[in-house]
PDB file of C-alpha atoms in Angstrom:
ATOM      1  CA  UNK A   1     109.640 132.226 107.603  1.00 43.00           C
ATOM      2  CA  UNK A   2     106.989 129.691 108.603  1.00 44.00           C
ATOM      3  CA  UNK A   3     108.343 126.323 109.648  1.00 48.00           C
ATOM      4  CA  UNK A   4     106.812 123.197 108.150  1.00 46.00           C
ATOM      5  CA  UNK A   5     106.225 120.289 110.519  1.00 48.00           C
ATOM      6  CA  UNK A   6     108.172 117.158 109.750  1.00 53.00           C
ATOM      7  CA  UNK A   7     105.645 114.344 109.018  1.00 52.00           C
ATOM      8  CA  UNK A   8     108.086 111.703 110.238  1.00 56.00           C
ATOM      9  CA  UNK A   9     108.549 113.504 113.548  1.00 54.00           C
ATOM     10  CA  UNK A  10     104.787 113.863 113.940  1.00 53.00           C
ATOM     11  CA  UNK A  11     104.264 110.152 113.273  1.00 58.00           C
ATOM     12  CA  UNK A  12     106.980 109.305 115.791  1.00 62.00           C
ATOM     13  CA  UNK A  13     105.271 111.408 118.476  1.00 61.00           C
ATOM     14  CA  UNK A  14     101.923 109.772 117.732  1.00 64.00           C
ATOM     15  CA  UNK A  15     103.424 106.278 117.846  1.00 73.00           C
ATOM     16  CA  UNK A  16     105.149 107.092 121.130  1.00 81.00           C
ATOM     17  CA  UNK A  17     101.904 108.349 122.684  1.00 83.00           C
ATOM     18  CA  UNK A  18     100.056 105.223 121.569  1.00 83.00           C
ATOM     19  CA  UNK A  19     102.825 102.986 122.911  1.00 88.00           C
ATOM     20  CA  UNK A  20     102.772 104.726 126.298  1.00 88.00           C
ATOM     21  CA  UNK A  21      98.969 104.553 126.436  1.00 88.00           C
ATOM     22  CA  UNK A  22      99.056 100.844 125.568  1.00 91.00           C
ATOM     23  CA  UNK A  23     101.672 100.149 128.261  1.00 92.00           C
ATOM     24  CA  UNK A  24      99.595 102.013 130.846  1.00 92.00           C
ATOM     25  CA  UNK A  25      96.489 100.055 129.816  1.00 93.00           C
ATOM     26  CA  UNK A  26      98.283  96.703 130.059  1.00 94.00           C
ATOM     27  CA  UNK A  27      99.751  97.474 133.488  1.00 95.00           C
ATOM     28  CA  UNK A  28      96.366  98.690 134.753  1.00 94.00           C
ATOM     29  CA  UNK A  29      94.601  95.558 133.513  1.00 95.00           C
ATOM     30  CA  UNK A  30      97.246  93.235 134.968  1.00 94.00           C
ATOM     31  CA  UNK A  31      96.995  94.700 138.473  1.00 94.00           C
ATOM     32  CA  UNK A  32      93.235  95.410 138.327  1.00 92.00           C
ATOM     33  CA  UNK A  33      92.163  92.004 139.793  1.00 91.00           C
ATOM     34  CA  UNK A  34      93.909  92.963 143.030  1.00 90.00           C
ATOM     35  CA  UNK A  35      91.357  95.718 143.542  1.00 89.00           C
ATOM     36  CA  UNK A  36      88.288  94.793 141.476  1.00 87.00           C
ATOM     37  CA  UNK A  37      86.084  91.716 141.048  1.00 89.00           C
ATOM     38  CA  UNK A  38      87.546  89.587 138.190  1.00 92.00           C
ATOM     39  CA  UNK A  39      84.115  88.731 136.714  1.00 92.00           C
ATOM     40  CA  UNK A  40      83.329  92.441 136.398  1.00 93.00           C
ATOM     41  CA  UNK A  41      86.667  93.012 134.665  1.00 94.00           C
ATOM     42  CA  UNK A  42      86.126  90.081 132.299  1.00 94.00           C
ATOM     43  CA  UNK A  43      82.712  91.416 131.319  1.00 94.00           C
ATOM     44  CA  UNK A  44      84.233  94.836 130.649  1.00 94.00           C
ATOM     45  CA  UNK A  45      87.027  93.291 128.545  1.00 95.00           C
ATOM     46  CA  UNK A  46      84.543  91.310 126.429  1.00 95.00           C
ATOM     47  CA  UNK A  47      82.511  94.441 125.753  1.00 95.00           C
ATOM     48  CA  UNK A  48      85.692  96.440 125.132  1.00 95.00           C
ATOM     49  CA  UNK A  49      86.646  93.975 122.398  1.00 96.00           C
ATOM     50  CA  UNK A  50      83.100  94.156 121.005  1.00 96.00           C
ATOM     51  CA  UNK A  51      83.302  97.964 120.930  1.00 95.00           C
ATOM     52  CA  UNK A  52      86.741  97.863 119.252  1.00 95.00           C
ATOM     53  CA  UNK A  53      85.304  95.553 116.586  1.00 95.00           C
ATOM     54  CA  UNK A  54      82.393  97.926 116.008  1.00 95.00           C
ATOM     55  CA  UNK A  55      84.732 100.935 115.935  1.00 94.00           C
ATOM     56  CA  UNK A  56      86.786  99.273 113.195  1.00 93.00           C
ATOM     57  CA  UNK A  57      83.687  99.500 110.997  1.00 93.00           C
ATOM     58  CA  UNK A  58      82.155 102.857 111.924  1.00 91.00           C
ATOM     59  CA  UNK A  59      85.263 104.725 113.025  1.00 89.00           C
ATOM     60  CA  UNK A  60      87.555 103.820 110.128  1.00 91.00           C
ATOM     61  CA  UNK A  61      85.158 102.975 107.289  1.00 91.00           C
ATOM     62  CA  UNK A  62      82.199 105.181 108.202  1.00 88.00           C
ATOM     63  CA  UNK A  63      79.633 102.363 108.118  1.00 90.00           C
ATOM     64  CA  UNK A  64      77.018 102.416 110.879  1.00 90.00           C
ATOM     65  CA  UNK A  65      75.626  98.966 111.668  1.00 90.00           C
ATOM     66  CA  UNK A  66      72.490  98.683 113.801  1.00 90.00           C
ATOM     67  CA  UNK A  67      72.771  94.891 113.892  1.00 89.00           C
ATOM     68  CA  UNK A  68      76.167  94.025 115.338  1.00 92.00           C
ATOM     69  CA  UNK A  69      74.518  92.027 118.126  1.00 93.00           C
ATOM     70  CA  UNK A  70      73.849  89.430 115.414  1.00 94.00           C
ATOM     71  CA  UNK A  71      77.540  88.456 115.309  1.00 95.00           C
ATOM     72  CA  UNK A  72      78.132  88.876 119.042  1.00 95.00           C
ATOM     73  CA  UNK A  73      75.066  86.851 120.088  1.00 93.00           C
ATOM     74  CA  UNK A  74      75.233  84.040 117.546  1.00 95.00           C
ATOM     75  CA  UNK A  75      78.933  83.510 118.199  1.00 95.00           C
ATOM     76  CA  UNK A  76      77.987  83.201 121.867  1.00 95.00           C
ATOM     77  CA  UNK A  77      75.362  80.555 121.045  1.00 95.00           C
ATOM     78  CA  UNK A  78      77.649  78.515 118.800  1.00 95.00           C
ATOM     79  CA  UNK A  79      80.534  78.661 121.280  1.00 95.00           C
ATOM     80  CA  UNK A  80      78.273  77.585 124.156  1.00 94.00           C
ATOM     81  CA  UNK A  81      76.721  74.770 122.117  1.00 93.00           C
ATOM     82  CA  UNK A  82      80.128  73.588 120.894  1.00 93.00           C
ATOM     83  CA  UNK A  83      81.541  73.506 124.428  1.00 91.00           C
ATOM     84  CA  UNK A  84      78.524  71.911 126.113  1.00 90.00           C
ATOM     85  CA  UNK A  85      77.063  69.547 123.495  1.00 89.00           C
ATOM     86  CA  UNK A  86      79.928  68.823 121.115  1.00 90.00           C
ATOM     87  CA  UNK A  87      82.545  68.746 123.874  1.00 88.00           C
ATOM     88  CA  UNK A  88      84.921  71.203 122.197  1.00 92.00           C
ATOM     89  CA  UNK A  89      87.857  72.487 124.274  1.00 93.00           C
ATOM     90  CA  UNK A  90      87.658  76.229 125.028  1.00 93.00           C
ATOM     91  CA  UNK A  91      90.101  77.283 122.321  1.00 93.00           C
ATOM     92  CA  UNK A  92      88.118  75.472 119.608  1.00 94.00           C
ATOM     93  CA  UNK A  93      84.816  76.711 121.032  1.00 94.00           C
ATOM     94  CA  UNK A  94      86.029  80.325 120.787  1.00 95.00           C
ATOM     95  CA  UNK A  95      87.350  79.723 117.273  1.00 95.00           C
ATOM     96  CA  UNK A  96      83.975  78.274 116.263  1.00 95.00           C
ATOM     97  CA  UNK A  97      82.345  81.456 117.572  1.00 94.00           C
ATOM     98  CA  UNK A  98      84.791  83.586 115.604  1.00 95.00           C
ATOM     99  CA  UNK A  99      84.101  81.548 112.469  1.00 96.00           C
ATOM    100  CA  UNK A 100      80.366  82.027 113.020  1.00 95.00           C
ATOM    101  CA  UNK A 101      80.872  85.787 113.186  1.00 95.00           C
ATOM    102  CA  UNK A 102      82.965  85.713 110.002  1.00 96.00           C
ATOM    103  CA  UNK A 103      80.423  83.648 108.019  1.00 96.00           C
ATOM    104  CA  UNK A 104      77.475  85.753 109.163  1.00 95.00           C
ATOM    105  CA  UNK A 105      79.490  88.897 108.470  1.00 94.00           C
ATOM    106  CA  UNK A 106      80.181  87.724 104.932  1.00 95.00           C
ATOM    107  CA  UNK A 107      76.489  87.008 104.304  1.00 94.00           C
ATOM    108  CA  UNK A 108      75.150  90.210 105.884  1.00 94.00           C
ATOM    109  CA  UNK A 109      77.920  92.314 104.380  1.00 92.00           C
ATOM    110  CA  UNK A 110      77.308  90.973 100.882  1.00 92.00           C
ATOM    111  CA  UNK A 111      73.630  91.928 101.188  1.00 91.00           C
ATOM    112  CA  UNK A 112      74.061  95.321 102.864  1.00 90.00           C
ATOM    113  CA  UNK A 113      77.357  96.729 101.605  1.00 89.00           C
ATOM    114  CA  UNK A 114      75.905  98.059  98.334  1.00 83.00           C
ATOM    115  CA  UNK A 115      73.759 100.512 100.269  1.00 84.00           C
ATOM    116  CA  UNK A 116      74.952 103.550 102.178  1.00 82.00           C
ATOM    117  CA  UNK A 117      73.884 105.644 105.141  1.00 81.00           C
ATOM    118  CA  UNK A 118      70.582 104.885 106.794  1.00 87.00           C
ATOM    119  CA  UNK A 119      69.740 102.232 104.194  1.00 89.00           C
ATOM    120  CA  UNK A 120      72.826 100.226 105.139  1.00 91.00           C
ATOM    121  CA  UNK A 121      72.022 100.619 108.837  1.00 90.00           C
ATOM    122  CA  UNK A 122      68.407  99.514 108.436  1.00 92.00           C
ATOM    123  CA  UNK A 123      69.362  96.438 106.382  1.00 92.00           C
ATOM    124  CA  UNK A 124      71.753  95.301 109.116  1.00 93.00           C
ATOM    125  CA  UNK A 125      69.048  95.899 111.737  1.00 92.00           C
ATOM    126  CA  UNK A 126      66.440  93.951 109.745  1.00 93.00           C
ATOM    127  CA  UNK A 127      68.742  90.966 109.233  1.00 93.00           C
ATOM    128  CA  UNK A 128      69.764  91.006 112.893  1.00 93.00           C
ATOM    129  CA  UNK A 129      66.118  90.962 114.010  1.00 92.00           C
ATOM    130  CA  UNK A 130      65.368  88.082 111.645  1.00 92.00           C
ATOM    131  CA  UNK A 131      68.126  86.076 113.277  1.00 92.00           C
ATOM    132  CA  UNK A 132      66.883  87.107 116.729  1.00 92.00           C
ATOM    133  CA  UNK A 133      63.461  85.595 116.050  1.00 91.00           C
ATOM    134  CA  UNK A 134      65.171  82.501 114.681  1.00 91.00           C
ATOM    135  CA  UNK A 135      67.110  82.281 117.972  1.00 90.00           C
ATOM    136  CA  UNK A 136      63.806  82.418 119.855  1.00 90.00           C
ATOM    137  CA  UNK A 137      62.475  79.431 117.900  1.00 89.00           C
ATOM    138  CA  UNK A 138      65.586  77.314 117.306  1.00 87.00           C
ATOM    139  CA  UNK A 139      65.662  74.191 119.538  1.00 88.00           C
ATOM    140  CA  UNK A 140      69.381  74.278 120.322  1.00 88.00           C
ATOM    141  CA  UNK A 141      69.221  77.839 121.744  1.00 89.00           C
ATOM    142  CA  UNK A 142      66.588  76.802 124.333  1.00 86.00           C
ATOM    143  CA  UNK A 143      64.591  79.993 123.783  1.00 83.00           C
ATOM    144  CA  UNK A 144      64.358  82.335 126.765  1.00 85.00           C
ATOM    145  CA  UNK A 145      66.279  79.908 128.988  1.00 86.00           C
ATOM    146  CA  UNK A 146      69.379  80.117 126.832  1.00 88.00           C
ATOM    147  CA  UNK A 147      72.266  77.657 126.947  1.00 90.00           C
ATOM    148  CA  UNK A 148      73.212  77.371 130.604  1.00 91.00           C
ATOM    149  CA  UNK A 149      76.002  75.683 132.580  1.00 88.00           C
ATOM    150  CA  UNK A 150      78.499  75.966 129.731  1.00 90.00           C
ATOM    151  CA  UNK A 151      81.729  74.203 130.772  1.00 90.00           C
ATOM    152  CA  UNK A 152      84.835  76.335 130.626  1.00 89.00           C
ATOM    153  CA  UNK A 153      87.128  73.323 130.282  1.00 86.00           C
ATOM    154  CA  UNK A 154      90.900  73.372 130.114  1.00 87.00           C
ATOM    155  CA  UNK A 155      92.723  75.673 127.725  1.00 88.00           C
ATOM    156  CA  UNK A 156      95.043  73.576 125.506  1.00 86.00           C
ATOM    157  CA  UNK A 157      94.365  70.743 127.950  1.00 82.00           C
ATOM    158  CA  UNK A 158      96.535  72.411 130.599  1.00 85.00           C
ATOM    159  CA  UNK A 159      94.960  75.543 132.113  1.00 85.00           C
ATOM    160  CA  UNK A 160      91.829  75.022 134.180  1.00 88.00           C
ATOM    161  CA  UNK A 161      89.547  77.919 133.228  1.00 89.00           C
ATOM    162  CA  UNK A 162      87.303  77.071 136.165  1.00 87.00           C
ATOM    163  CA  UNK A 163      89.773  79.020 138.296  1.00 90.00           C
ATOM    164  CA  UNK A 164      88.825  82.692 138.246  1.00 91.00           C
ATOM    165  CA  UNK A 165      92.284  84.218 137.856  1.00 92.00           C
ATOM    166  CA  UNK A 166      93.321  81.835 135.084  1.00 92.00           C
ATOM    167  CA  UNK A 167      90.109  82.679 133.256  1.00 93.00           C
ATOM    168  CA  UNK A 168      90.734  86.394 133.740  1.00 94.00           C
ATOM    169  CA  UNK A 169      94.239  86.347 132.303  1.00 94.00           C
ATOM    170  CA  UNK A 170      93.022  84.181 129.415  1.00 94.00           C
ATOM    171  CA  UNK A 171      90.359  86.779 128.604  1.00 95.00           C
ATOM    172  CA  UNK A 172      92.970  89.527 128.966  1.00 95.00           C
ATOM    173  CA  UNK A 173      95.318  87.723 126.558  1.00 95.00           C
ATOM    174  CA  UNK A 174      92.519  87.316 123.999  1.00 96.00           C
ATOM    175  CA  UNK A 175      91.589  90.987 124.315  1.00 96.00           C
ATOM    176  CA  UNK A 176      95.166  92.232 123.957  1.00 96.00           C
ATOM    177  CA  UNK A 177      95.866  89.952 120.977  1.00 95.00           C
ATOM    178  CA  UNK A 178      92.741  91.179 119.163  1.00 95.00           C
ATOM    179  CA  UNK A 179      93.446  94.804 120.150  1.00 95.00           C
ATOM    180  CA  UNK A 180      96.947  94.620 118.651  1.00 95.00           C
ATOM    181  CA  UNK A 181      95.604  92.937 115.526  1.00 95.00           C
ATOM    182  CA  UNK A 182      93.012  95.701 115.088  1.00 95.00           C
ATOM    183  CA  UNK A 183      95.785  98.273 115.589  1.00 94.00           C
ATOM    184  CA  UNK A 184      97.853  96.566 112.878  1.00 94.00           C
ATOM    185  CA  UNK A 185      94.884  96.548 110.493  1.00 94.00           C
ATOM    186  CA  UNK A 186      94.187 100.242 111.083  1.00 93.00           C
ATOM    187  CA  UNK A 187      97.815 101.249 110.468  1.00 90.00           C
ATOM    188  CA  UNK A 188      98.395  99.008 107.445  1.00 92.00           C
ATOM    189  CA  UNK A 189      98.035 100.077 103.793  1.00 92.00           C
ATOM    190  CA  UNK A 190      94.638  98.354 103.891  1.00 93.00           C
ATOM    191  CA  UNK A 191      93.662 100.558 106.828  1.00 91.00           C
ATOM    192  CA  UNK A 192      94.762 103.687 104.985  1.00 92.00           C
ATOM    193  CA  UNK A 193      92.453 102.763 102.112  1.00 93.00           C
ATOM    194  CA  UNK A 194      89.608 102.315 104.588  1.00 93.00           C
ATOM    195  CA  UNK A 195      90.239 105.815 105.951  1.00 92.00           C
ATOM    196  CA  UNK A 196      90.273 107.179 102.404  1.00 92.00           C
ATOM    197  CA  UNK A 197      86.907 105.534 101.759  1.00 91.00           C
ATOM    198  CA  UNK A 198      85.562 107.062 104.960  1.00 90.00           C
ATOM    199  CA  UNK A 199      86.735 110.544 104.016  1.00 89.00           C
ATOM    200  CA  UNK A 200      85.820 110.551 100.328  1.00 88.00           C
ATOM    201  CA  UNK A 201      84.637 107.338  98.677  1.00 88.00           C
ATOM    202  CA  UNK A 202      84.194 108.802  95.147  1.00 89.00           C
ATOM    203  CA  UNK A 203      87.815 109.965  95.209  1.00 91.00           C
ATOM    204  CA  UNK A 204      88.967 106.517  96.349  1.00 90.00           C
ATOM    205  CA  UNK A 205      87.012 104.993  93.456  1.00 90.00           C
ATOM    206  CA  UNK A 206      88.618 107.445  91.040  1.00 90.00           C
ATOM    207  CA  UNK A 207      92.032 106.244  92.237  1.00 87.00           C
ATOM    208  CA  UNK A 208      91.120 102.727  91.147  1.00 88.00           C
ATOM    209  CA  UNK A 209      90.194 101.100  94.455  1.00 89.00           C
ATOM    210  CA  UNK A 210      87.356  98.565  94.503  1.00 89.00           C
ATOM    211  CA  UNK A 211      85.724 100.183  97.506  1.00 90.00           C
ATOM    212  CA  UNK A 212      82.938  97.614  97.886  1.00 91.00           C
ATOM    213  CA  UNK A 213      85.507  94.853  98.297  1.00 92.00           C
ATOM    214  CA  UNK A 214      87.420  96.829 100.915  1.00 93.00           C
ATOM    215  CA  UNK A 215      84.223  97.589 102.820  1.00 94.00           C
ATOM    216  CA  UNK A 216      83.158  93.953 102.690  1.00 94.00           C
ATOM    217  CA  UNK A 217      86.512  92.765 104.044  1.00 95.00           C
ATOM    218  CA  UNK A 218      86.323  95.373 106.825  1.00 95.00           C
ATOM    219  CA  UNK A 219      82.767  94.263 107.633  1.00 95.00           C
ATOM    220  CA  UNK A 220      83.832  90.612 107.874  1.00 96.00           C
ATOM    221  CA  UNK A 221      86.814  91.507 110.071  1.00 96.00           C
ATOM    222  CA  UNK A 222      84.582  93.554 112.372  1.00 95.00           C
ATOM    223  CA  UNK A 223      82.060  90.702 112.585  1.00 95.00           C
ATOM    224  CA  UNK A 224      84.853  88.215 113.323  1.00 96.00           C
ATOM    225  CA  UNK A 225      86.211  90.239 116.234  1.00 96.00           C
ATOM    226  CA  UNK A 226      82.654  90.718 117.507  1.00 95.00           C
ATOM    227  CA  UNK A 227      82.298  86.938 117.319  1.00 95.00           C
ATOM    228  CA  UNK A 228      85.442  86.435 119.410  1.00 96.00           C
ATOM    229  CA  UNK A 229      84.016  88.827 122.014  1.00 96.00           C
ATOM    230  CA  UNK A 230      80.665  87.015 122.122  1.00 94.00           C
ATOM    231  CA  UNK A 231      82.255  83.584 122.330  1.00 94.00           C
ATOM    232  CA  UNK A 232      84.575  84.669 125.127  1.00 95.00           C
ATOM    233  CA  UNK A 233      81.653  86.154 127.063  1.00 95.00           C
ATOM    234  CA  UNK A 234      79.766  82.852 126.775  1.00 93.00           C
ATOM    235  CA  UNK A 235      82.635  81.036 128.498  1.00 93.00           C
ATOM    236  CA  UNK A 236      83.088  83.745 131.135  1.00 93.00           C
ATOM    237  CA  UNK A 237      79.447  83.655 132.257  1.00 92.00           C
ATOM    238  CA  UNK A 238      78.875  80.029 131.173  1.00 91.00           C
ATOM    239  CA  UNK A 239      75.710  81.254 129.487  1.00 90.00           C
ATOM    240  CA  UNK A 240      74.414  82.234 126.049  1.00 91.00           C
ATOM    241  CA  UNK A 241      71.082  84.050 126.081  1.00 90.00           C
ATOM    242  CA  UNK A 242      68.706  86.091 123.928  1.00 90.00           C
ATOM    243  CA  UNK A 243      70.025  89.270 125.533  1.00 90.00           C
ATOM    244  CA  UNK A 244      73.257  88.951 123.554  1.00 91.00           C
ATOM    245  CA  UNK A 245      71.509  88.773 120.178  1.00 92.00           C
ATOM    246  CA  UNK A 246      68.693  91.308 120.738  1.00 88.00           C
ATOM    247  CA  UNK A 247      68.737  94.835 119.274  1.00 87.00           C
ATOM    248  CA  UNK A 248      69.468  96.683 122.581  1.00 85.00           C
ATOM    249  CA  UNK A 249      72.899  95.039 122.523  1.00 90.00           C
ATOM    250  CA  UNK A 250      73.566  96.706 119.158  1.00 89.00           C
ATOM    251  CA  UNK A 251      72.527 100.027 120.654  1.00 87.00           C
ATOM    252  CA  UNK A 252      74.727  99.498 123.679  1.00 88.00           C
ATOM    253  CA  UNK A 253      77.875  98.977 121.628  1.00 92.00           C
ATOM    254  CA  UNK A 254      77.088 102.147 119.671  1.00 90.00           C
ATOM    255  CA  UNK A 255      76.870 104.087 122.947  1.00 88.00           C
ATOM    256  CA  UNK A 256      80.151 102.595 124.173  1.00 90.00           C
ATOM    257  CA  UNK A 257      81.930 103.684 121.010  1.00 91.00           C
ATOM    258  CA  UNK A 258      80.446 107.186 120.968  1.00 88.00           C
ATOM    259  CA  UNK A 259      81.062 107.842 124.661  1.00 88.00           C
ATOM    260  CA  UNK A 260      84.656 106.591 124.463  1.00 87.00           C
ATOM    261  CA  UNK A 261      85.559 108.314 121.223  1.00 86.00           C
ATOM    262  CA  UNK A 262      84.603 107.416 117.679  1.00 86.00           C
ATOM    263  CA  UNK A 263      87.558 106.652 115.421  1.00 84.00           C
ATOM    264  CA  UNK A 264      90.072 106.542 118.281  1.00 88.00           C
ATOM    265  CA  UNK A 265      92.125 103.507 119.223  1.00 88.00           C
ATOM    266  CA  UNK A 266      91.503 103.513 122.973  1.00 91.00           C
ATOM    267  CA  UNK A 267      88.092 105.205 122.947  1.00 90.00           C
ATOM    268  CA  UNK A 268      85.980 102.021 122.645  1.00 92.00           C
ATOM    269  CA  UNK A 269      87.886 100.468 125.565  1.00 93.00           C
ATOM    270  CA  UNK A 270      87.252 103.494 127.782  1.00 91.00           C
ATOM    271  CA  UNK A 271      83.615 103.657 126.654  1.00 91.00           C
ATOM    272  CA  UNK A 272      83.049  99.968 127.393  1.00 92.00           C
ATOM    273  CA  UNK A 273      84.527 100.210 130.881  1.00 93.00           C
ATOM    274  CA  UNK A 274      82.516 103.373 131.542  1.00 90.00           C
ATOM    275  CA  UNK A 275      79.209 101.806 130.459  1.00 88.00           C
ATOM    276  CA  UNK A 276      79.793  98.489 132.245  1.00 90.00           C
ATOM    277  CA  UNK A 277      80.800 100.307 135.442  1.00 88.00           C
ATOM    278  CA  UNK A 278      77.724 102.507 135.221  1.00 85.00           C
ATOM    279  CA  UNK A 279      75.429  99.506 134.723  1.00 82.00           C
ATOM    280  CA  UNK A 280      77.092  97.645 137.579  1.00 82.00           C
ATOM    281  CA  UNK A 281      76.668 100.434 140.128  1.00 78.00           C
ATOM    282  CA  UNK A 282      73.226 101.631 139.016  1.00 75.00           C
ATOM    283  CA  UNK A 283      71.438  98.272 139.156  1.00 73.00           C
ATOM    284  CA  UNK A 284      70.118  99.057 142.643  1.00 72.00           C
ATOM    285  CA  UNK A 285      67.834 101.822 141.346  1.00 72.00           C
ATOM    286  CA  UNK A 286      65.788  99.491 139.128  1.00 68.00           C
ATOM    287  CA  UNK A 287      64.130 100.915 136.006  1.00 70.00           C
ATOM    288  CA  UNK A 288      65.519 104.383 136.776  1.00 73.00           C
ATOM    289  CA  UNK A 289      68.849 103.113 135.520  1.00 72.00           C
ATOM    290  CA  UNK A 290      67.756 103.887 131.940  1.00 72.00           C
ATOM    291  CA  UNK A 291      66.864 107.477 132.869  1.00 78.00           C
ATOM    292  CA  UNK A 292      70.204 108.000 134.587  1.00 76.00           C
ATOM    293  CA  UNK A 293      72.069 106.375 131.696  1.00 73.00           C
ATOM    294  CA  UNK A 294      70.276 108.644 129.237  1.00 76.00           C
ATOM    295  CA  UNK A 295      71.101 111.749 131.272  1.00 80.00           C
ATOM    296  CA  UNK A 296      74.771 110.761 131.570  1.00 75.00           C
ATOM    297  CA  UNK A 297      74.928 110.036 127.857  1.00 76.00           C
ATOM    298  CA  UNK A 298      73.451 113.466 127.020  1.00 80.00           C
ATOM    299  CA  UNK A 299      76.000 115.152 129.298  1.00 79.00           C
ATOM    300  CA  UNK A 300      78.846 113.205 127.660  1.00 75.00           C
ATOM    301  CA  UNK A 301      77.654 114.169 124.179  1.00 73.00           C
ATOM    302  CA  UNK A 302      77.376 117.857 125.141  1.00 78.00           C
ATOM    303  CA  UNK A 303      80.668 118.099 127.056  1.00 76.00           C
ATOM    304  CA  UNK A 304      82.754 115.496 125.205  1.00 74.00           C
ATOM    305  CA  UNK A 305      81.705 115.724 121.567  1.00 73.00           C
ATOM    306  CA  UNK A 306      84.733 113.703 120.492  1.00 79.00           C
ATOM    307  CA  UNK A 307      84.200 111.206 123.288  1.00 81.00           C
ATOM    308  CA  UNK A 308      86.192 110.846 126.488  1.00 83.00           C
ATOM    309  CA  UNK A 309      89.425 109.718 124.824  1.00 85.00           C
ATOM    310  CA  UNK A 310      88.898 111.987 121.818  1.00 82.00           C
ATOM    311  CA  UNK A 311      88.668 115.081 124.019  1.00 80.00           C
ATOM    312  CA  UNK A 312      91.624 113.946 126.130  1.00 80.00           C
ATOM    313  CA  UNK A 313      93.749 113.456 123.006  1.00 79.00           C
ATOM    314  CA  UNK A 314      92.746 116.895 121.721  1.00 80.00           C
ATOM    315  CA  UNK A 315      93.634 118.582 124.994  1.00 79.00           C
ATOM    316  CA  UNK A 316      97.011 116.818 125.188  1.00 75.00           C
ATOM    317  CA  UNK A 317      97.608 117.232 121.423  1.00 76.00           C
ATOM    318  CA  UNK A 318      98.430 113.537 121.030  1.00 75.00           C
ATOM    319  CA  UNK A 319      96.947 110.592 119.170  1.00 74.00           C
ATOM    320  CA  UNK A 320      95.044 107.978 121.174  1.00 71.00           C
TER     321      UNK A 320
END
């Protein structure tokens, strides 16, 4: 007689694998500054959070946004302006960046969420490019020069973020807090509805769910986390520039998510670290970096169709 797997036991195994993976990630990130340059690690953590925010939208709702740099870049600008011109402390500057991402996410989401597929993607791209050209012209962004020499300040008036290690562990704390919050969202009843919408939206509608509202809330949450990532990056590098709001940034976060593993919890983190590491060590070859990146991406797509973490989870028969 065929045995039926116990769903509770399966869920327990999955939760245990995720807990172990999270513990390994935390330990690795805590000891990483002993071996690697902290600024490199902080950049990777900011992009990891950005990729996790993007994955919340595409991996669990099935919405592909080509304009997520809009939230990342404009949060960076507002955070930098708030810290340098308005004199905000770092915690309020980051919160202002997060609020910027949320407001822009609400506006863009309300305009784009009624469309699906490529139409949704193109609307987000068009709105992001509109805001990019506004960033070029707006006086407070300083055009191609960007907002430079952004003061890091003191966190809660106590911790001097000018010290590299204090800044690193602050960025790590922000990343881990947002990562756990995204995990809670994904595994909540709200997250289960999002997965149902991803799998079969007409069926979710037939069950009585207002799918457009759920998608809009998910879009705003994704934009908010992207805003936190952009604001944190502005303080790390003490700079907000056009690079953060331009369309290649939207493409880069898509690559990070796909390479790491779409719809996986740890995939965007692995993808972000992979892409940032590759960019860091290939800068010496000049323009050829794009050719090498393209070749590596093609190899990853052919050999790891579920992404690095997705394939690893499949081989180990666990959930990551």
